[in-house]
Coordinates of C-alpha atoms in Angstrom, one line a residue:
M1 CA 112.9 43.1 106.8
G2 CA 110.5 41.3 104.5
G3 CA 106.8 42.0 103.9
T4 CA 103.9 41.7 106.3
V5 CA 101.0 39.3 105.6
V6 CA 97.7 40.1 107.3
E7 CA 94.2 38.7 107.2
I8 CA 91.5 41.3 107.5
G9 CA 87.8 41.5 107.5
L10 CA 85.7 44.1 105.7
A11 CA 82.0 44.7 106.0
A12 CA 80.1 43.6 102.9
E13 CA 78.0 46.8 102.8
E14 CA 81.3 48.9 102.5
F15 CA 82.7 46.8 99.7
A16 CA 82.1 46.5 96.0
L17 CA 79.2 44.1 95.0
S18 CA 77.3 45.1 98.2
E19 CA 74.0 45.3 96.3
T20 CA 74.6 41.9 94.8
T21 CA 75.8 40.2 98.0
D22 CA 72.9 41.6 100.0
R23 CA 70.4 40.2 97.5
F24 CA 71.5 36.6 97.6
D25 CA 72.2 34.8 100.9
D26 CA 73.2 31.5 99.3
L27 CA 76.1 32.7 97.2
E28 CA 79.8 32.8 98.0
Y29 CA 82.4 35.0 96.2
E30 CA 86.1 34.4 95.8
I31 CA 88.5 36.7 94.1
E32 CA 90.9 34.8 91.8
R33 CA 93.0 37.9 90.9
V34 CA 92.6 41.6 91.2
V35 CA 94.5 44.4 89.5
A36 CA 94.3 48.2 90.0
H37 CA 96.1 50.5 87.6
D38 CA 94.6 53.7 89.0
T39 CA 92.4 55.1 91.6
D40 CA 89.2 55.0 89.6
H41 CA 88.6 51.3 89.1
V42 CA 89.9 47.8 89.9
M43 CA 89.6 44.8 87.7
P44 CA 89.0 41.5 89.6
Y45 CA 88.3 38.0 88.4
V46 CA 85.6 36.6 90.7
W47 CA 84.3 33.1 91.2
I48 CA 80.6 33.1 92.3
D49 CA 79.0 29.8 93.4
G50 CA 75.8 28.7 95.0
P51 CA 72.2 27.7 94.0
S52 CA 71.2 31.2 92.8
V53 CA 74.2 31.8 90.6
G54 CA 72.0 31.5 87.5
D55 CA 70.2 34.7 88.6
V56 CA 73.3 36.7 89.6
E57 CA 74.1 38.2 86.2
D58 CA 71.1 40.5 86.2
A59 CA 72.0 41.7 89.7
L60 CA 75.6 42.3 88.7
E61 CA 74.5 44.4 85.7
G62 CA 72.3 46.5 88.1
D63 CA 75.0 46.9 90.8
D64 CA 76.2 50.5 91.0
S65 CA 79.7 49.4 91.9
V66 CA 80.2 47.4 88.7
A67 CA 80.8 49.0 85.3
E68 CA 81.4 46.0 83.2
I69 CA 81.1 42.2 83.6
E70 CA 82.2 39.3 81.4
C71 CA 81.4 35.7 82.1
L72 CA 84.5 33.6 81.4
A73 CA 83.4 30.2 82.7
D74 CA 79.9 28.7 83.5
L75 CA 80.2 25.5 85.5
E76 CA 76.6 24.8 86.6
E77 CA 76.5 26.3 90.1
E78 CA 79.8 28.1 89.7
R79 CA 80.8 31.0 87.4
L80 CA 83.9 33.0 86.8
Y81 CA 83.5 36.7 86.0
R82 CA 85.8 39.4 84.9
M83 CA 84.6 42.7 86.3
D84 CA 85.3 46.4 86.5
W85 CA 84.6 47.8 90.0
V86 CA 84.2 51.6 90.1
A87 CA 82.6 52.3 93.5
Q88 CA 83.1 51.2 97.1
I89 CA 86.7 50.4 96.3
D90 CA 88.4 52.9 98.6
T91 CA 90.1 50.2 100.7
L92 CA 91.2 48.2 97.7
V93 CA 92.7 51.2 96.0
Q94 CA 94.6 52.1 99.2
I95 CA 96.0 48.6 99.4
L96 CA 96.8 48.0 95.8
V97 CA 97.8 51.5 94.5
E98 CA 98.8 53.6 97.4
E99 CA 100.7 50.9 99.4
E100 CA 101.6 48.6 96.5
G101 CA 100.1 45.6 98.4
A102 CA 99.1 42.3 96.9
I103 CA 95.8 40.5 97.6
L104 CA 96.7 36.8 98.1
S105 CA 93.2 35.6 98.6
A106 CA 89.7 37.1 99.2
E107 CA 86.4 35.5 100.0
G108 CA 83.1 37.1 100.7
N109 CA 79.3 36.7 101.2
G110 CA 76.4 38.9 102.3
D111 CA 78.0 39.6 105.7
D112 CA 81.7 40.3 105.2
W113 CA 84.8 39.8 103.1
R114 CA 88.0 38.1 104.3
L115 CA 91.2 39.2 102.6
R116 CA 94.7 37.9 103.0
I117 CA 97.1 40.6 101.9
L118 CA 100.9 41.0 101.5
F119 CA 102.1 44.5 102.4
P120 CA 105.6 45.6 101.6
S121 CA 106.1 46.7 105.2
R122 CA 104.4 46.9 108.6
D123 CA 104.1 50.7 108.1
A124 CA 102.1 50.1 104.9
L125 CA 99.6 48.1 106.9
S126 CA 99.4 50.8 109.6
R127 CA 98.8 53.5 107.1
T128 CA 96.0 51.4 105.5
H129 CA 94.4 50.8 109.0
D130 CA 94.6 54.6 109.7
Y131 CA 93.1 55.3 106.3
C132 CA 90.1 53.2 107.0
E133 CA 89.7 54.5 110.5
D134 CA 89.8 58.1 109.4
R135 CA 87.0 57.5 106.8
G136 CA 84.8 55.4 109.1
L137 CA 85.5 52.2 107.1
S138 CA 85.6 48.9 109.0
M139 CA 88.8 46.9 109.0
D140 CA 89.2 44.0 111.5
I141 CA 92.6 42.5 111.7
Y142 CA 92.6 38.7 112.5
T143 CA 96.1 37.5 111.9
I144 CA 99.4 39.2 111.1
Y145 CA 102.9 38.0 110.7
N146 CA 106.2 39.0 109.0
V147 CA 107.2 36.9 106.0
D148 CA 110.7 36.6 107.4
D149 CA 109.3 34.8 110.4
G150 CA 108.2 31.9 108.2
R151 CA 106.0 29.2 109.7
K152 CA 106.6 30.3 113.3
G153 CA 105.4 33.8 112.5
R154 CA 102.2 32.6 110.8
F155 CA 100.7 30.6 113.6
G156 CA 103.0 31.3 116.6
L157 CA 104.6 27.9 116.3
T158 CA 108.2 27.0 116.9
D159 CA 109.8 24.8 114.2
G160 CA 109.8 21.9 116.6
Q161 CA 106.1 22.3 117.3
Q162 CA 105.3 22.6 113.6
D163 CA 107.3 19.5 112.8
T164 CA 105.7 17.6 115.6
L165 CA 102.1 18.5 114.6
V166 CA 102.8 17.5 111.0
S167 CA 104.3 14.2 112.1
A168 CA 101.3 13.5 114.4
Y169 CA 98.9 14.3 111.5
D170 CA 100.8 12.1 109.0
A171 CA 100.9 9.2 111.5
G172 CA 97.1 9.3 112.0
Y173 CA 97.3 10.6 115.6
Y174 CA 94.2 12.8 115.0
E175 CA 92.2 10.1 113.3
I176 CA 89.2 8.5 115.1
P177 CA 90.2 6.0 116.2
R178 CA 93.8 6.9 116.4
D179 CA 96.2 5.1 114.1
T180 CA 99.1 5.6 116.5
S181 CA 99.6 6.1 120.2
M182 CA 101.6 8.9 121.8
T183 CA 104.2 6.4 122.9
D184 CA 104.7 5.1 119.4
L185 CA 104.7 8.7 118.0
A186 CA 107.3 9.8 120.6
E187 CA 109.5 6.9 119.6
E188 CA 109.1 7.7 115.9
I189 CA 110.0 11.4 116.4
G190 CA 112.8 10.5 118.8
V191 CA 111.7 12.4 121.9
S192 CA 110.4 11.4 125.3
H193 CA 106.7 10.9 126.0
Q194 CA 106.7 14.0 128.2
A195 CA 108.4 16.2 125.6
L196 CA 106.0 15.1 122.9
S197 CA 103.0 15.8 125.2
E198 CA 104.3 19.3 125.9
R199 CA 105.0 20.1 122.3
L200 CA 101.6 19.0 121.2
R201 CA 99.9 21.0 124.0
R202 CA 101.9 24.2 123.4
G203 CA 101.4 23.7 119.6
H204 CA 97.6 23.3 120.0
E205 CA 97.6 26.4 122.3
S206 CA 99.4 28.5 119.7
L207 CA 97.2 27.4 116.9
V208 CA 94.0 28.2 118.8
E209 CA 95.4 31.6 119.9
N210 CA 96.5 32.6 116.4
T211 CA 93.5 31.3 114.4
V212 CA 90.4 31.0 116.6
I213 CA 91.0 33.6 119.3
I214 CA 92.6 36.5 117.2
G215 CA 89.9 38.9 116.1
T216 CA 87.4 37.9 118.8
E217 CA 86.4 39.6 122.0
R218 CA 88.2 38.1 125.0

């Protein structure tokens, strides 16, 4: 079996940079790359953007979770920093070092961080979840799928539903006003009007269930 990809949410106050993220409510943070060679520190490259980015460096230098910073790019309201994180990195160390996971993307603000992670197995994800739970750390799971499941696993779509949604999008079916009708789209795809309607409806249902609904109270 291949790896498991999961999207999780972590509370900002339990994560590195919490002092900085709490200070500025108009900044967004995106991890470009993160490496952990041991359990003492991790080295991320972080994009920070927003109106207050000009003031963020002083906050970073005073943030207890950060040992070193280096500004690699300054693009007006957006900067790229290389950092050494030395505190509030328990979850990252568990993912990167203990379970040999890979962070595919990570974005954060003053409220929370959203991380998309590739684990080598479903067991590695379970151990990480248990690790956080045992230590009172928050870890909300929003989406999860096996790499071997491909597109279907990611959003709960069959290949037919995926192809139909892409064809509908490319043909301008979702434009306002629409560039094509359901009748014309059905003819283009080579299915009946009823079959197209059912694929779209079921595809929309799967997308909502696996993107909007997952991670919310029902």
